[in-house]
Short mmCIF file of C-alpha atoms in Angstrom, two decimals:
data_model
loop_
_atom_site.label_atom_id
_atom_site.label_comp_id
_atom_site.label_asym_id
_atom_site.label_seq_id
_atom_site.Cartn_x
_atom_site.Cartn_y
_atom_site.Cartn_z
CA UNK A 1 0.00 0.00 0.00
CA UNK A 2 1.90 3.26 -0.92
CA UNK A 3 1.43 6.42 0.77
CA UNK A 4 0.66 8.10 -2.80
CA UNK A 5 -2.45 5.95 -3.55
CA UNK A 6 -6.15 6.62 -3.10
CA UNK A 7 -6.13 2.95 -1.05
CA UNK A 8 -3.68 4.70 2.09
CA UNK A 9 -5.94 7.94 2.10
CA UNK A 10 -9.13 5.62 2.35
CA UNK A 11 -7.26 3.55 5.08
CA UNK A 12 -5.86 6.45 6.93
CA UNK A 13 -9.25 8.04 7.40
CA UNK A 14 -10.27 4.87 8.46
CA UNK A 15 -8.54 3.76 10.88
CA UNK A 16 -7.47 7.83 12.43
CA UNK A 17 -11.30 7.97 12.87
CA UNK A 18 -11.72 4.62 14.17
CA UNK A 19 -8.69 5.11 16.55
CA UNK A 20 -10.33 7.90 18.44
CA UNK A 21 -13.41 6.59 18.48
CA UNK A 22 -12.95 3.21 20.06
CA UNK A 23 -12.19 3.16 23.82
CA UNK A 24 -8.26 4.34 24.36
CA UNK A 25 -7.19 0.84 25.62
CA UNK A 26 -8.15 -1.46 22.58
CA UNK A 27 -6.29 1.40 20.39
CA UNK A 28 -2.98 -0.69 20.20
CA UNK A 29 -4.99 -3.80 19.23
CA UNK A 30 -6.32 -1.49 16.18
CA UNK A 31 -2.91 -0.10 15.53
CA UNK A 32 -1.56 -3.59 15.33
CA UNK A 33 -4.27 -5.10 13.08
CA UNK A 34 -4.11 -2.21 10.48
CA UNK A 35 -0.46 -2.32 10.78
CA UNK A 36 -0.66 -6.03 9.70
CA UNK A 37 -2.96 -5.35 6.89
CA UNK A 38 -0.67 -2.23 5.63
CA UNK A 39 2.10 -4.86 5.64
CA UNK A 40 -0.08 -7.70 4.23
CA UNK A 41 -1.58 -5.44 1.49
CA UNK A 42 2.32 -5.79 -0.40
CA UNK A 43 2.37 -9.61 -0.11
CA UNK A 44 0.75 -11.48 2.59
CA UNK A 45 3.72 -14.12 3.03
CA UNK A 46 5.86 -11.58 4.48
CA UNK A 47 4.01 -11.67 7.73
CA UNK A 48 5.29 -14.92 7.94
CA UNK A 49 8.87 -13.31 8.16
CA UNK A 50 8.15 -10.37 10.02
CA UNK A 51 6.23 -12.34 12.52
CA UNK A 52 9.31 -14.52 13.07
CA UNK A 53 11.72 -12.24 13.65
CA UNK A 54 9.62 -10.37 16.54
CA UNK A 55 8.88 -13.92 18.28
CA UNK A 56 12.62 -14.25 18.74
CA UNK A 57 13.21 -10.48 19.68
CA UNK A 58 10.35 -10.53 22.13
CA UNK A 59 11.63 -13.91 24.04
CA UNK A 60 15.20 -12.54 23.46
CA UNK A 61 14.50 -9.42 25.29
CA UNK A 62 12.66 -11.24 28.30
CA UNK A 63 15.58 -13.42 29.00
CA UNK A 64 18.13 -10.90 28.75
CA UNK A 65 16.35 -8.71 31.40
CA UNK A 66 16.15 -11.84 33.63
CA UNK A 67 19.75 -13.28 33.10
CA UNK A 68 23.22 -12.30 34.46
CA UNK A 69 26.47 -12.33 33.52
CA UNK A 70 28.12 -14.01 30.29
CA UNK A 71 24.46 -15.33 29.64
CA UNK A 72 23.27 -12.10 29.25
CA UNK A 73 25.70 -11.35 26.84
CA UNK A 74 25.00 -14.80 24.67
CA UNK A 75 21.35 -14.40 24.56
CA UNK A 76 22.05 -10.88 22.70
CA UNK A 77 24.57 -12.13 20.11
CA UNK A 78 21.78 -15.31 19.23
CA UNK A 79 19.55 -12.19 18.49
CA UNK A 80 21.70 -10.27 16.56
CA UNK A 81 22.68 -13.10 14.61
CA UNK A 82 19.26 -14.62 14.38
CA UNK A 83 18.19 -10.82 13.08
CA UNK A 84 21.54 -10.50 10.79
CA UNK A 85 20.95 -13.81 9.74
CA UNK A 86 17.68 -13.20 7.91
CA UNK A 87 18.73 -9.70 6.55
CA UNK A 88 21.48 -11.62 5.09
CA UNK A 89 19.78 -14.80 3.40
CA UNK A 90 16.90 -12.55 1.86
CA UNK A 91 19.26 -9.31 1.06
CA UNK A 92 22.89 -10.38 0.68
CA UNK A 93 22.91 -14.43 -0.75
CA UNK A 94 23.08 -13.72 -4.07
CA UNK A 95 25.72 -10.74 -3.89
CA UNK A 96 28.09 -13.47 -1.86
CA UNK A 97 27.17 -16.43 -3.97
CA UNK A 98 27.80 -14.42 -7.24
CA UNK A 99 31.25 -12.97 -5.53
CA UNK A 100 32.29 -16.25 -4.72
CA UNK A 101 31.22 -17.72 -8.52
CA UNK A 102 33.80 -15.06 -9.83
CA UNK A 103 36.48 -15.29 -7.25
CA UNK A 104 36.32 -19.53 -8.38
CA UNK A 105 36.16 -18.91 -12.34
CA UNK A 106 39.75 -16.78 -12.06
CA UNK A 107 41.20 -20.23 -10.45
CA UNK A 108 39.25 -22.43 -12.61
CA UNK A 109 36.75 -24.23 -10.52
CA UNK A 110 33.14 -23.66 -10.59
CA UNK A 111 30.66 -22.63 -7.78
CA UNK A 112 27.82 -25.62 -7.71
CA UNK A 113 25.36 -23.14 -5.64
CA UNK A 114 22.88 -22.00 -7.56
CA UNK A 115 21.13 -18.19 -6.87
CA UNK A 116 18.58 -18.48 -4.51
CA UNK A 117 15.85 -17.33 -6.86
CA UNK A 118 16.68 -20.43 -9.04
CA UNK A 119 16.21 -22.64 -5.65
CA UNK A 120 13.10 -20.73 -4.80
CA UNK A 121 11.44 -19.09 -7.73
CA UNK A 122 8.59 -17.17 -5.54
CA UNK A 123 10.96 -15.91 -2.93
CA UNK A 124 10.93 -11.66 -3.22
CA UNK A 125 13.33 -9.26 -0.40
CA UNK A 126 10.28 -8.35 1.71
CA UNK A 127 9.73 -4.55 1.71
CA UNK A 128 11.60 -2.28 4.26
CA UNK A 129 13.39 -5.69 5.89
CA UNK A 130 16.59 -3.55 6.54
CA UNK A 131 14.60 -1.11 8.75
CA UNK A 132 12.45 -3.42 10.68
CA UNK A 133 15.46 -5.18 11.05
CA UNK A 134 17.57 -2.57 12.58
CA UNK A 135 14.78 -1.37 14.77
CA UNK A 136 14.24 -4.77 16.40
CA UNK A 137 17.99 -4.92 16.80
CA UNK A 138 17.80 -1.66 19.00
CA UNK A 139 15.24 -2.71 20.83
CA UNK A 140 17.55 -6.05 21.98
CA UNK A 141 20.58 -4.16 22.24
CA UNK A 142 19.06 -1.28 24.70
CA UNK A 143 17.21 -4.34 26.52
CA UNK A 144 21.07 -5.41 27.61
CA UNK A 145 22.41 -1.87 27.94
CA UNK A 146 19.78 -1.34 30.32
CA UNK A 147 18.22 1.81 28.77
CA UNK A 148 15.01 0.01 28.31
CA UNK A 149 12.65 -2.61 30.29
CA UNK A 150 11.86 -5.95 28.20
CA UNK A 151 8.33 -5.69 26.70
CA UNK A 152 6.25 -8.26 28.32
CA UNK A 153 3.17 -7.67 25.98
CA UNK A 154 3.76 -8.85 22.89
CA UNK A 155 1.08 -6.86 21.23
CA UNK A 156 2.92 -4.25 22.42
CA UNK A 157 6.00 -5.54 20.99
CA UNK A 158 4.77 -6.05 17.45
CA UNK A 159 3.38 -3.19 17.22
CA UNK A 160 6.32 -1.83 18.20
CA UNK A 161 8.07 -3.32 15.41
CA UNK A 162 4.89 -3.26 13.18
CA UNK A 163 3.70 0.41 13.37
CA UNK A 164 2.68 1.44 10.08
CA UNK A 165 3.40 4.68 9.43
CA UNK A 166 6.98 4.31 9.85
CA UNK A 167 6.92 0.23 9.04
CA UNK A 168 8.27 0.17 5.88
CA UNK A 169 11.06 3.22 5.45
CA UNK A 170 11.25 4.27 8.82
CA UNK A 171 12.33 6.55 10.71
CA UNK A 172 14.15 3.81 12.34
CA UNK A 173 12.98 4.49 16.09
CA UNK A 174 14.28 3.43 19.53
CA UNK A 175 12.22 1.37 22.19
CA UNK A 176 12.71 4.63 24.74
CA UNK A 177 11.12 7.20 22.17
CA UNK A 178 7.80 4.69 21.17
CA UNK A 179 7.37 1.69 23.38
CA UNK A 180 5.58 3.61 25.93
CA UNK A 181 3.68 5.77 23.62
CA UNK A 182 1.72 2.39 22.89
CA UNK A 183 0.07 2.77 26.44
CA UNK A 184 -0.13 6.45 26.78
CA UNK A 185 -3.97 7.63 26.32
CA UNK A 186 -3.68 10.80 23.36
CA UNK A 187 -6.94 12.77 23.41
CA UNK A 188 -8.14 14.62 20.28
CA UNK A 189 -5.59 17.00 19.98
CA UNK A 190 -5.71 20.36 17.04
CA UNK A 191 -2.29 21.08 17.37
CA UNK A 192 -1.50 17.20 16.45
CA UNK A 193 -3.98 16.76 13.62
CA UNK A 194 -2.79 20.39 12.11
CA UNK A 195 1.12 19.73 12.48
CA UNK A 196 0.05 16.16 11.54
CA UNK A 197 -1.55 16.74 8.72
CA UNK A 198 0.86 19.90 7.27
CA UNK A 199 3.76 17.17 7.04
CA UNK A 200 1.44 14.76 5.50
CA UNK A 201 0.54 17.41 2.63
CA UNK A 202 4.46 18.94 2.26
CA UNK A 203 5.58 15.21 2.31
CA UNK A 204 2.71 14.47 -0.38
CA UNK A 205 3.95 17.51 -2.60
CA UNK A 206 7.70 16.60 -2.42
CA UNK A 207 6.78 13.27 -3.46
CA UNK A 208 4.36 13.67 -6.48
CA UNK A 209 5.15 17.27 -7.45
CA UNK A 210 9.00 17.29 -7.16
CA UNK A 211 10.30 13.89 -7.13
CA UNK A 212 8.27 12.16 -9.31
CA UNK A 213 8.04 14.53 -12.41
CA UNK A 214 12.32 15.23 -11.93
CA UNK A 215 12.51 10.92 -11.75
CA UNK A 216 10.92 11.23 -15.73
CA UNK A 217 14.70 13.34 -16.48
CA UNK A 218 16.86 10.93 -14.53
CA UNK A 219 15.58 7.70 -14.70
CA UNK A 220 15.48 8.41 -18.95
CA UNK A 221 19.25 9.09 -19.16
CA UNK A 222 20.70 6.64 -16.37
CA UNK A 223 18.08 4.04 -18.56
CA UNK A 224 20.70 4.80 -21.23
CA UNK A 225 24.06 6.17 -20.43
CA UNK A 226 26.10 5.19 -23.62
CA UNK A 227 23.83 7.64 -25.75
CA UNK A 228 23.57 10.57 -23.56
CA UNK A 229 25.67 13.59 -23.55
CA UNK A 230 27.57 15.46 -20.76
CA UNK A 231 25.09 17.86 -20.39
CA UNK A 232 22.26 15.46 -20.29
CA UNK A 233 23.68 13.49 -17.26
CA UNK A 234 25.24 16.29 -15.33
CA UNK A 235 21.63 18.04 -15.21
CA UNK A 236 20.08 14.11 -14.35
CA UNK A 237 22.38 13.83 -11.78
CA UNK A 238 21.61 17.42 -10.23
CA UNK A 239 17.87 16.49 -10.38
CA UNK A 240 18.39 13.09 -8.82
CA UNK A 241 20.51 14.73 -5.64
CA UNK A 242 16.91 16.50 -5.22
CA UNK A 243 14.98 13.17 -6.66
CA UNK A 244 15.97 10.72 -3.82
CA UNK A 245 15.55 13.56 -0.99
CA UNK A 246 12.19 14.33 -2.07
CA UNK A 247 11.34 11.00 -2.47
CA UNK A 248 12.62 10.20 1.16
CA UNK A 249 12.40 13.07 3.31
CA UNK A 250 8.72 12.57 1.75
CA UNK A 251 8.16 9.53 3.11
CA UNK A 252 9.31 10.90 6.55
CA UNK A 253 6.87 13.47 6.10
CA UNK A 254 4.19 11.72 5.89
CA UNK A 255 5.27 9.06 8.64
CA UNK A 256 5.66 11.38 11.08
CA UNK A 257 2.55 13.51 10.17
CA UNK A 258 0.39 10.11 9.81
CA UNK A 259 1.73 9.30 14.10
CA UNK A 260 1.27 12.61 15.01
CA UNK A 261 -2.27 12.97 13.90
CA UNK A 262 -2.78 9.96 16.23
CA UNK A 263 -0.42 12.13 19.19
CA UNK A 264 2.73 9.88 18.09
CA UNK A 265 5.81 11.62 18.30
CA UNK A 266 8.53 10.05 15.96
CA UNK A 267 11.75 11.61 15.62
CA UNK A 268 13.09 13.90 12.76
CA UNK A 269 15.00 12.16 9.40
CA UNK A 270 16.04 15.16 7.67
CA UNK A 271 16.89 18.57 8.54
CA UNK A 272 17.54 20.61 5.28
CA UNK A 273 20.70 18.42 4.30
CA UNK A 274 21.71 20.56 1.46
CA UNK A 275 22.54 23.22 3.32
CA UNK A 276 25.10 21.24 5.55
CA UNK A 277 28.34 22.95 5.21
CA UNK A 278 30.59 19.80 5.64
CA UNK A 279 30.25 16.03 5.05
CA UNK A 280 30.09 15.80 8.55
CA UNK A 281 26.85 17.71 9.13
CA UNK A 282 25.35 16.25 6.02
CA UNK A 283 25.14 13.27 7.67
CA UNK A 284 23.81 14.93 10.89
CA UNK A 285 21.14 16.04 8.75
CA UNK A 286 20.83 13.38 6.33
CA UNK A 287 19.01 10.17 7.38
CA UNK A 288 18.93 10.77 10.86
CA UNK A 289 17.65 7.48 12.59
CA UNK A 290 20.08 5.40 10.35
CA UNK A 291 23.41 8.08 10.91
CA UNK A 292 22.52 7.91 14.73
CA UNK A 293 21.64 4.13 14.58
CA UNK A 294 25.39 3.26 13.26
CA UNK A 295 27.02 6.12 15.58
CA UNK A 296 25.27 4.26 18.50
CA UNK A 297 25.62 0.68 17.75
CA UNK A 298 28.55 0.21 15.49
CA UNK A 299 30.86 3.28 15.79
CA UNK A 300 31.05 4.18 20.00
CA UNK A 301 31.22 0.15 20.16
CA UNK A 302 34.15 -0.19 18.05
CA UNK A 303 35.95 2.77 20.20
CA UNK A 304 34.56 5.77 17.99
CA UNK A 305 36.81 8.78 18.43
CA UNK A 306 38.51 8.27 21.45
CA UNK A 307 41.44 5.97 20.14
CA UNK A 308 44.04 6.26 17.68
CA UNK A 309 43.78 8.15 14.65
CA UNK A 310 44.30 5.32 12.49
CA UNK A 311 41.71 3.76 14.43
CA UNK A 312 39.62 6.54 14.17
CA UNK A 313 39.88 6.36 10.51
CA UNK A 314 39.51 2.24 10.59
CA UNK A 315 36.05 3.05 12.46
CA UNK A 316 34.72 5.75 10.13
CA UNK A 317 35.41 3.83 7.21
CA UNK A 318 33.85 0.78 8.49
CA UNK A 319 30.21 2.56 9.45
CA UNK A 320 30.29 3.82 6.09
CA UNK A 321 31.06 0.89 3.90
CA UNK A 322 28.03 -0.90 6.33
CA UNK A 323 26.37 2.13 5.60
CA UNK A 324 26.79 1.50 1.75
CA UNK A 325 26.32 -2.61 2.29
CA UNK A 326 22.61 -1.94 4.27
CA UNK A 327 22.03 0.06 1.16
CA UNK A 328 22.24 -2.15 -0.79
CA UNK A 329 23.98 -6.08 -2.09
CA UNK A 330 25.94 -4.51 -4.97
CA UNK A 331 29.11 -3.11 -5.35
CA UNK A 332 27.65 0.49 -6.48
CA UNK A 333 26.60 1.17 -2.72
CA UNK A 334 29.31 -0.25 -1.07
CA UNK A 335 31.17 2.25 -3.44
CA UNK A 336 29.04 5.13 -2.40
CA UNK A 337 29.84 4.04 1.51
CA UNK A 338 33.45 4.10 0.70
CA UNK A 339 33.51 7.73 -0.69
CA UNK A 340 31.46 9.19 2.03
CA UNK A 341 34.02 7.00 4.04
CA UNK A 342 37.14 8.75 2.43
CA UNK A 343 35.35 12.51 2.84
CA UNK A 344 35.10 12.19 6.40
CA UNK A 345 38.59 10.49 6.85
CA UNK A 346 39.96 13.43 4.75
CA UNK A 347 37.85 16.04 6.78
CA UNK A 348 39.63 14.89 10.16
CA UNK A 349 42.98 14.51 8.94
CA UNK A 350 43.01 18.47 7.26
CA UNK A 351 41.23 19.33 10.47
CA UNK A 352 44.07 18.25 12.35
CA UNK A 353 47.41 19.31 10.40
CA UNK A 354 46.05 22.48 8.28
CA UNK A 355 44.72 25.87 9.48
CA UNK A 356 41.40 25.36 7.40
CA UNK A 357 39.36 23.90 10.52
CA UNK A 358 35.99 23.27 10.47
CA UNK A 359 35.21 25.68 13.29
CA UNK A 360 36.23 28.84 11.17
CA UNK A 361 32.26 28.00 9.19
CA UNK A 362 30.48 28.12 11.94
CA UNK A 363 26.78 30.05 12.48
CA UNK A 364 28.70 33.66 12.67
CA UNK A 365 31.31 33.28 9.63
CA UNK A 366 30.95 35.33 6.13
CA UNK A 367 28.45 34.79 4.15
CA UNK A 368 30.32 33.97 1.09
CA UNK A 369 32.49 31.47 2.80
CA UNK A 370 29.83 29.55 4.14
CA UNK A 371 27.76 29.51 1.02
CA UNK A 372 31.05 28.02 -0.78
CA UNK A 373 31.26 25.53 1.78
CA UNK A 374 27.52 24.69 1.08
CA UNK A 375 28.22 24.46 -2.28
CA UNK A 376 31.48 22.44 -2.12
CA UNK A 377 29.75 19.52 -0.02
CA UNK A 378 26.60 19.61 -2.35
CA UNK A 379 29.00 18.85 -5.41
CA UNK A 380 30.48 15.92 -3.18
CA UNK A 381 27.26 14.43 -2.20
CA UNK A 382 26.15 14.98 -5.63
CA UNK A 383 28.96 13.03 -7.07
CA UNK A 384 28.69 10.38 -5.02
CA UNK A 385 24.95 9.43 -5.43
CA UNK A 386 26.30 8.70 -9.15
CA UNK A 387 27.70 5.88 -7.60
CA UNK A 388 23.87 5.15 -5.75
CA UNK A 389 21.54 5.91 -9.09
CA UNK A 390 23.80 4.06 -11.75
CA UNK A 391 22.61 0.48 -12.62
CA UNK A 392 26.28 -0.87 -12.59
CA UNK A 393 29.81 0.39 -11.22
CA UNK A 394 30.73 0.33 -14.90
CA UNK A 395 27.90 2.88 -16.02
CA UNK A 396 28.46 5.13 -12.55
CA UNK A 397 32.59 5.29 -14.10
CA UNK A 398 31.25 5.87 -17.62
CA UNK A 399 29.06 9.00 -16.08
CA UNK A 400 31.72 10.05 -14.44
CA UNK A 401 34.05 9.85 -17.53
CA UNK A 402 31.32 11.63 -19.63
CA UNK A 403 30.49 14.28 -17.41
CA UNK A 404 34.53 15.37 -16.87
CA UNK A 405 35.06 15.33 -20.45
CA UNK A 406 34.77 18.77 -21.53
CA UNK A 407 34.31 17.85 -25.05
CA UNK A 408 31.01 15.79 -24.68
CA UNK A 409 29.10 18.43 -23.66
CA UNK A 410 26.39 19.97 -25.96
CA UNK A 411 22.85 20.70 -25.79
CA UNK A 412 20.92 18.88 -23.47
CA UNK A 413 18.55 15.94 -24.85
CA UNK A 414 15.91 15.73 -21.77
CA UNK A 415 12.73 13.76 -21.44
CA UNK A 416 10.56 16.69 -20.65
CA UNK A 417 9.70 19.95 -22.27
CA UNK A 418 11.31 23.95 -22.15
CA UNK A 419 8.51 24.78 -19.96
CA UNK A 420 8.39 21.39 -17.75
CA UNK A 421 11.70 22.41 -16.93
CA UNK A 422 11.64 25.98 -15.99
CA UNK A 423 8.56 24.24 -13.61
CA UNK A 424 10.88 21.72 -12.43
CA UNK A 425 13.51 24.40 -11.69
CA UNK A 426 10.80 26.88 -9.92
CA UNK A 427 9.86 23.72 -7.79
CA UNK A 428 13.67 23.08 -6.69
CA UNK A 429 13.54 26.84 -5.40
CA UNK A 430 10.65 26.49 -3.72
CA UNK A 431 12.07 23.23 -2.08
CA UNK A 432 15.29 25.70 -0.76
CA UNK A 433 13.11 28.21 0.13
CA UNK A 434 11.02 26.12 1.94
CA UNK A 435 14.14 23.94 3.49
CA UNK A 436 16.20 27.56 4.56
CA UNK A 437 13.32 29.58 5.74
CA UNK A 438 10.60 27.63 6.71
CA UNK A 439 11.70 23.93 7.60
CA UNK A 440 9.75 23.41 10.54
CA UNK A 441 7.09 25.33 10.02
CA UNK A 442 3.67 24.60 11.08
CA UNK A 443 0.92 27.17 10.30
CA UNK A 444 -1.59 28.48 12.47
CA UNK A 445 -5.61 27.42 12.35
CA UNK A 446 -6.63 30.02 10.05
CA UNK A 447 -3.83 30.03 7.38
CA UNK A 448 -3.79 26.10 8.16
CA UNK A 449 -7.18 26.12 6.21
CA UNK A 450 -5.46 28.09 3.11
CA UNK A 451 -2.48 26.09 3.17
CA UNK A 452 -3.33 22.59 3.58
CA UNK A 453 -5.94 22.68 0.67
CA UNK A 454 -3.75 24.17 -1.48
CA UNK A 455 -1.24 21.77 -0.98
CA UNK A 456 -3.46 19.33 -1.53
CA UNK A 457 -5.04 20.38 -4.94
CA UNK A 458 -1.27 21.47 -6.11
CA UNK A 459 -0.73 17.92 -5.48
CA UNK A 460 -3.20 17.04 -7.38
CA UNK A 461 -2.89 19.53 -10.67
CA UNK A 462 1.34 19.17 -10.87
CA UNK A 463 1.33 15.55 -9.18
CA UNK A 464 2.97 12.65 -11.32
CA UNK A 465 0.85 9.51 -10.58
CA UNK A 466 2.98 7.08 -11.88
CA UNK A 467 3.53 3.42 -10.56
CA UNK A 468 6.69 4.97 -8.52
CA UNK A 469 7.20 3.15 -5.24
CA UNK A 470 9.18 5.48 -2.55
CA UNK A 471 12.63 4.81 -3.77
CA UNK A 472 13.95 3.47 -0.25
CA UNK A 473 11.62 0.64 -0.55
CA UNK A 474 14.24 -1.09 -2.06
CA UNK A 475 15.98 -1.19 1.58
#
C-alpha cells in the first residue's frame, strides 16, 4: 500500500477515525491489526517473516532482562545473529554467492550453488526488511544496555516493530522514544492533527510534485548512459541529488505527520541536508535514525573517536562501507559508503594538520564562505549518489568519464519539455526556500485552512501519478 495511492488515504481516514473513536485501551490492538494489513496489502507471506523475527526479539529481550552475567551477553549475540541472519539470506545471498562464482572462475573451478531465486522461484526481499530489522535490533541491544525494560506484551511488541506509518522506510525508532507511547492515552488534539496533517501534505507535494516529475529526467538518461551527452547526465544527476531527498524526506513526512495525527511523536530524518556545510553535518542532517543508529551501535562500540587516529579512521570507514552494504547487495553502494568513508577520513585529517578547521564556518562566519562551503559539499554528495543511481559500477565510471570530459558536452537531450523544466527548476527553489526559511514550520488554524488545501489540490494539478514506489523501498 503506498502512501501516494487513493487505497492509504481511504485507510488512513479509516482507521485515524476509528482510533479515536474506540475506547483508548483497545487502540494498540487497532494499531496492530491495520499495521498487519498495511504490511499484508504488499504480499501477505511476508508476515510470515516479520512475525518470526519479533517472536525471537520478544523472548530474546525477556531473557536478557532476567539473566546475568556471560548469559546475558549470549542471549544478545543469538539475536543479533538470528536478526543478521535473515537480513542476510533474503538481502545479501546472491551478492556473496555471485562474488564467490567469480572469485572460483579466475582459479578455474566452478561454484555448484545455484542463486537463490533459481532454488526458490517465488521468494521476493520483503519490503523495508533492513529497517524493521535494525529497529528490532535496537530494541535487543538497549534491553542489555539497560536503557530500556523488556516488553512483556507482545502486542505491544509487534506493534512496536509493526507500526505502520513508519513500518516500511522508517524513521528507524528506539524502544525509549515509542514503546511507551503504545500505552499512553492521546486525546483529540488540534495542534497534532494540524502539524500532523501539514507534514502529511508537504511530504505528499515533495513526493508527487518534485520527485516524481524530476525521476521522468533521470531515470530516462541513467536508462541509457552510452547515448547521452555530458550535459544530459550532469543536469540528471543534479535532479536526482533533489529526486531521492524528495522521495525520502517525503516519506518521513508523511510518517511522522500520519503518528502525530494519532499524538505519536517520531523523531526527525532530515533537517535541510543541502545546506550542511561539511560532510560531517550532512550526515547529521541526512538520514537521521540510520546516521545515529550506526554512531550508537557500530561506531562508540568499536571505540569511535577516542582511540588512535588510524583507528579513528579504521572506524569511520567501516560505518560507512556498512552504511553503503545496508544500502544495498551490490558493489555500487558499497562504493558510495566508501567515498562518504574517504570525505570524512579526509575532513579529520586536514582538520588536524592544516589551518582550514571546520570551526572557522560556523553560524557567525561570512556569508560567502559559508555559502562556498555549502556548495562544495553539495558537489560531493552529488557526485557520489552517481555511484547510488547508476545500474552498474561500470555505467556510474562511464558517467563520471562523460560528465569530466569537456568535449562531450552539448545541448541537453531531456525527457521533458522547455517549460516542464523551468517548472521543475521553480519547484527546486521552492524546495530551498522552503528547506532555509521555513523547515519546521507549522501554520496556524486560520492560514492552516489556506495552506493545507492548497497543498493538496497542487498535489493534485502538478502531481505525477505514476507506478513509482518510494525509492527506499528497495531497503
Amino acid at each position: 500500500m503506498l502512501f501516494n495511492s487513493l487505497h492509504f488515504l481511504l485507510f488512513f481516514i479509516f482507521v485515524t477515525t476509528l482510533y479515536y473513536t474506540i475506547p483508548w485501551k483497545l487502540r494498540w490492538v487497532l494499531l496492530l491489526a491495520a499495521s498487519a494489513y498495511f504490511y499484508a496489502s504488499f504480499i501477505p507471506v511476508y508476515l510470515i517473516i516479520l512475525g518470526v523475527v519479533i517472536v525471537i526479539d520478544y523472548f530474546a529481550g525477556i531473557w536478557i532482562e532476567n539473566s546475568k552475567g556471560q548469559k546475558r551477553l549470549l542471549l544478545l549475540i543469538l539475536s543479533l545473529v538470528a536478526n543478521v541472519g535473515f537480513l542476510a539470506f533474503f538481502k545479501y545471498f546472491d551478492f556473496l554467492n555471485n562474488n564467490i562464482t567469480h572469485a572460483l572462475q579466475l582459479i578455474g573451478q566452478k561454484n555448484e550453488i545455484p542463486p537463490l531465486r533459481e532454488m526458490f522461484p517465488a521468494l521476493i526481499l520483503p519490503i523495508g526488511l533492513s529497517f524493521h530489522t535494525f529497529q528490532s535490533m535496537s530494541y535487543t541491544i538497549e534491553v542489555y544496555r539497560g536503557n530500556q525494560k523488556a516488553e512483556y506484551n507482545f502486542g505491544i511488541y509487534s506493534l512496536y516493530v509493526l507500526f505502520y506509518p513508519q513500518l516500511v522506510a522508517g524513521p528507524i525508532e528506539r524502544p525509549q522514544n515509542v514503546l511507551w507511547q503504545f500505552r499512553e492515552k492521546f486525546d483529540y488534539d488540534w495542534e497534532n492533527i494540524r502539524t500532523g496533517l501539514t507534514l502529511i501534505a508537504w511530504g505528499m507535494f515533495k513526493k508527487v510534485v518534485i520527485a516524481d516529475r524530476l525521476a521522468l529526467v533521470t531515470d530516462a538518461a541513467y536508462s541509457d548512459v552510452s547515448h547521452q551527452s555530458a550535459s544530459t547526465l550532469l543536469i540528471a544527476t543534479f535532479f536526482y541529488c533533489f529526486q531521492i531527498y524528495c522521495d525520502f524526506s517525503g516519506y518521513s513526512d508523511i510518517a511522522i505527520g500520519t503518528a502525530r495525527v494519532m499524538g505519536f511523536k517520531l523523531m526527525t530524518n532530515f533537517n535541510a541536508p543541502y545546506f550542511a556545510e561539511s560532510i560531517s553535518e550532512f550526515w547529521k542532517r541526512w538520514h537521521i535514525s540510520l546516521s545515529t543508529w550506526f554512531r550508537d551501535y557500530v561506531y562508540i562500540p568499536l571505540g569511535g573517536n577516542r582511540r588512535a587516529k588510524s583507528r579513528v579512521y579504521f572506524n569511520t570507514m567501516m560505518v560507512f562501507l556498512l552504511s553503503g552494504l545496508w544500502h544495498g547487495a551490490d558493489w555500487k553502494y558499497i562504493i558510495w559508503g566508501c567515498i562518504h568513508g574517504i570525505y570524512l577520513i579526509l575532513a579529520q585529517i586536514f582538520n588536524t594538520h592544516t589551518i582550514f578547521r571546520r570551526e572557522h564556518v560556523g553560524k557567525g562566519g561570512p556569508v560567502p564562505v559559508r555559502l562556498f562551503h555549502i556548495v562544495w559539499t553539495f558537489l560531493l554528495v552529488a557526485f557520489a549518489w552517481i555511484f547510488f543511481r547508476a545500474n552498474s559500477v561500470s555505467e556510474a565510471f562511464e558517467i563520471i568519464r562523460k560528465i569530466f570530459d569537456i568535449s562531450d558536452y552539448g545541448i541537453p537531450v531531456i525527457d521533458m519539455n522547455a517549460g516542464e523544466f523551468i517548472f521543475s527548476l521553480g519547484l527546486l527553489l521552492l524546495l530551498i526556500v522552503k528547506d532555509k526559511y521555513f523547515s519546521r514550520y507549522i501554520p496556524e488554524t486560520r492560514l492552516f485552512w489556506i495552506l493545507f488545501p492548497l497543498i493538496c489540490f497542487c498535489c493534485y494539478l502538478f502531481g505525477v501519478f505514476t507506478s513509482n514506489q518510494f525509492i527506499y523501498f528497495q531497503f
